[in-house]
C-alpha atoms as one frame of an Amber mdcrd trajectory, in Angstrom:
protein
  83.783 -18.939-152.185  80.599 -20.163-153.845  77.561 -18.460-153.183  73.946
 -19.551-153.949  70.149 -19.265-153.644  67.811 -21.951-153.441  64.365 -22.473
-152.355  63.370 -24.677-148.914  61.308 -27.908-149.948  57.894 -27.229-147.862
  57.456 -23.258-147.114  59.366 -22.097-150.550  61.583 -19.951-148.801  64.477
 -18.421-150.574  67.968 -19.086-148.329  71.739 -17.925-149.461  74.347 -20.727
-149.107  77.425 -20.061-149.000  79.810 -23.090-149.377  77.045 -25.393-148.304
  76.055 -23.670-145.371  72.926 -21.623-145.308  74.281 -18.412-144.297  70.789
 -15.887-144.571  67.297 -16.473-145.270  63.834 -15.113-146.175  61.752 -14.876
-142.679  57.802 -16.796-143.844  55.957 -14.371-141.425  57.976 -10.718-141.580
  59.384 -11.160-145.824  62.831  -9.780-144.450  66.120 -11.578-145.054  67.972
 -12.408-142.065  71.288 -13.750-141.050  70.168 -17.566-140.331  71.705 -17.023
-136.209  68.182 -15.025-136.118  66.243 -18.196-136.820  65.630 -20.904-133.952
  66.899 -24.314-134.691  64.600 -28.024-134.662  66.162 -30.608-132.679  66.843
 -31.930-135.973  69.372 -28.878-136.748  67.630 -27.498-139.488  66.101 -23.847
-138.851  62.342 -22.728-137.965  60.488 -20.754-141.520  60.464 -17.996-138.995
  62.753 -15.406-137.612  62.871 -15.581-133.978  61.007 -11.887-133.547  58.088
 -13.584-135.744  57.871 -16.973-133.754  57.955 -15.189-130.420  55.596 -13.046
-131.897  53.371 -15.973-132.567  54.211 -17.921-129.317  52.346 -14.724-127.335
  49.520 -14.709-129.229  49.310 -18.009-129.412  49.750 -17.665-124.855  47.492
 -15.528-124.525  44.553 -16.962-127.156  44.974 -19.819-124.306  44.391 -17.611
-121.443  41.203 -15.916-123.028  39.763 -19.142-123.252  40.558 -20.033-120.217
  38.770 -17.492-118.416  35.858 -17.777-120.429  35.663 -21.324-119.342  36.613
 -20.991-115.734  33.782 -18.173-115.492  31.208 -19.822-117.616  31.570 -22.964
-115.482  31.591 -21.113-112.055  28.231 -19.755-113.915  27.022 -23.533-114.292
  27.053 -24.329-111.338  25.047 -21.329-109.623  22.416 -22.539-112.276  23.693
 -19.113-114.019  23.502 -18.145-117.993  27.261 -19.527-119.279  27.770 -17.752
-122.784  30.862 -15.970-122.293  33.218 -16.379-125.136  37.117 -15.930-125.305
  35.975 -13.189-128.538  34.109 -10.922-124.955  36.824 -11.629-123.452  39.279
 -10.406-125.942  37.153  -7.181-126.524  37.045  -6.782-122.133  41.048  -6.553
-122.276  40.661  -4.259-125.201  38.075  -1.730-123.342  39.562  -1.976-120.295
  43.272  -0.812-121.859  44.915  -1.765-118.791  42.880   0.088-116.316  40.404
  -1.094-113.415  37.174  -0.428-114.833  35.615   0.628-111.517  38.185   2.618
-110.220  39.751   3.765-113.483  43.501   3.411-112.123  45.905   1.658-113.663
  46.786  -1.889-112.899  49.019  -4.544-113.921  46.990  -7.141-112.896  43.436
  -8.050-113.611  40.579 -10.134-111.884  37.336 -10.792-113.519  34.384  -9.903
-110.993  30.912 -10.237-112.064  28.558  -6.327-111.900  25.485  -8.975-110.331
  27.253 -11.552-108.455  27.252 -15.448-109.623  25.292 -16.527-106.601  22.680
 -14.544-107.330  21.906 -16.371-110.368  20.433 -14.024-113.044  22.991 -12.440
-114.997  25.917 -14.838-114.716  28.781 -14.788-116.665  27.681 -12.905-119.678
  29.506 -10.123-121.990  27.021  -7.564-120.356  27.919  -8.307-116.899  31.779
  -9.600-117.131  33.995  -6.699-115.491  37.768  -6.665-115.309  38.921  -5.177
-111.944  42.192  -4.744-110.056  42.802  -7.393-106.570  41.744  -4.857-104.747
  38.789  -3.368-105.808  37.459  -7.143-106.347  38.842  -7.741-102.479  36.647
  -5.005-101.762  33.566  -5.646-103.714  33.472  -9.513-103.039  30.122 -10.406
-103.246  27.704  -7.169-103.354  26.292  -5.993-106.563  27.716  -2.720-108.142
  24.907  -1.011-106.382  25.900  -2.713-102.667  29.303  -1.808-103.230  28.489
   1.912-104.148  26.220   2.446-100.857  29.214   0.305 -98.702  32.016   1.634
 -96.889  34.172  -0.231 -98.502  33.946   0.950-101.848  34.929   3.995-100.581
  37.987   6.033-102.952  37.436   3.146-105.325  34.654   4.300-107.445  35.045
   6.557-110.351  32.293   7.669-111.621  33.554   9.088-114.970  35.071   5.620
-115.665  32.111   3.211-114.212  29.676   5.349-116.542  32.302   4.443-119.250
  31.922   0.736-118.295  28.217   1.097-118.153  27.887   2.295-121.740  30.174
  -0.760-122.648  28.069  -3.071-121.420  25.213  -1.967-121.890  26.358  -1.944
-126.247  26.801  -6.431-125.258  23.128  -6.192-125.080  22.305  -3.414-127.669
  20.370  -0.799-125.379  21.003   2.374-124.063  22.672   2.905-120.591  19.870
   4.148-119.164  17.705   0.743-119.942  20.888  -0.998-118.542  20.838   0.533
-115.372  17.293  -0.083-114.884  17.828  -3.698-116.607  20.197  -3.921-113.710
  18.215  -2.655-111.298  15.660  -5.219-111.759  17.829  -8.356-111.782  18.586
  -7.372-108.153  15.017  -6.652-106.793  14.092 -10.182-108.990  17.351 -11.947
-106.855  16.225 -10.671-103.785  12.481 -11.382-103.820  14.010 -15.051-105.051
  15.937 -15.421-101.681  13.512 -14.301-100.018  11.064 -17.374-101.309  13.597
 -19.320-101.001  13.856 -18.401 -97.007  10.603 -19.419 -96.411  10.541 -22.827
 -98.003
């Protein structure tokens, strides 16, 4: 029974053979040593540089860095074409998961599924999809809301058991930090957008 340790060509990594067989190895990612079953395998037989806990590990990330972007880029071009601004980035969207910590942030109650709704709707063409007025909302709330602004949907029947206020003031002050000025200014920032949106349909009505 012959026993050794050698180092793999490309990553450096320390293995123990054991009659010619690699029988434990030194994980790239986590730095533990683990049996070699714990590694996957390449077509080519030959084992991955890292444990299967660490690759899965970096397979999610990797899954969901994908997803980010592609939200930011299905909402930025939904923006486009409303003639909206189009700057959201997968890093706001990243930091939107983070805030919202798995909860609806109108409502406030939990969800296990998110939909991105817009606080000033696309078609009204002002605020678009921005970090400072991208929400994350649970399928019903967003069934709910469809179209109105956050105002609209406050005054509506609809909205009605589906607004808390603790947590919307919460998702206020967040975006109101995207743009770097108090809630307050936000709210009346907001305000304006939809009196500017309405006197703009309005215009547009009479041509």
């Amino acid at each position: 029974m012959k026993y050794e340790i050698r180092k793999t060509p490309k990553t450096r990594q320390f293995e123990l053979v054991h009659d010619g067989e690699v029988v434990q190895k030194v994980c790239r990612s986590c730095g533990h040593v683990k049996l070699i079953e714990d590694f996957h395998r390449y077509s080519a037989g030959h084992t991955r540089p890292d444990c299967r806990d660490c690759h899965n590990k970096r397979q999610r990330k990797y899954i969901q860095n994908i997803k980010l972007k592609r939200i930011a880029y299905r909402n930025n071009s939904r923006a486009r074409l409303q003639g909206a601004p189009d700057t959201l980035t997968e890093q706001d969207v990243k930091e939107l998961f983070e805030f919202a910590d798995g909860k609806c942030m109108i409502s406030g109650k939990e969800c296990e599924t998110f939909e991105v709704d817009h606080l000033q709707a696309l078609s009204k063409c002002w605020l678009g999809s921005t970090a400072g007025n991208v929400i994350l909302v649970s399928p019903g709330v967003n069934r709910k809301k469809g179209t109105l602004s956050i105002f609209e949907f406050a005054k509506s029947e609809s909205s009605k058991g589906l607004i808390d206020l603790y947590q919307l003031r919460k998702t206020f002050d967040y975006l109101a930090s995207k743009y770097g000025i108090t809630t307050e200014r936000y709210v009346g920032f907001l305000l304006d957008c939809e009196e500017l949106a309405k006197r703009q349909k309005e215009l547009l009505s009479k041509n």
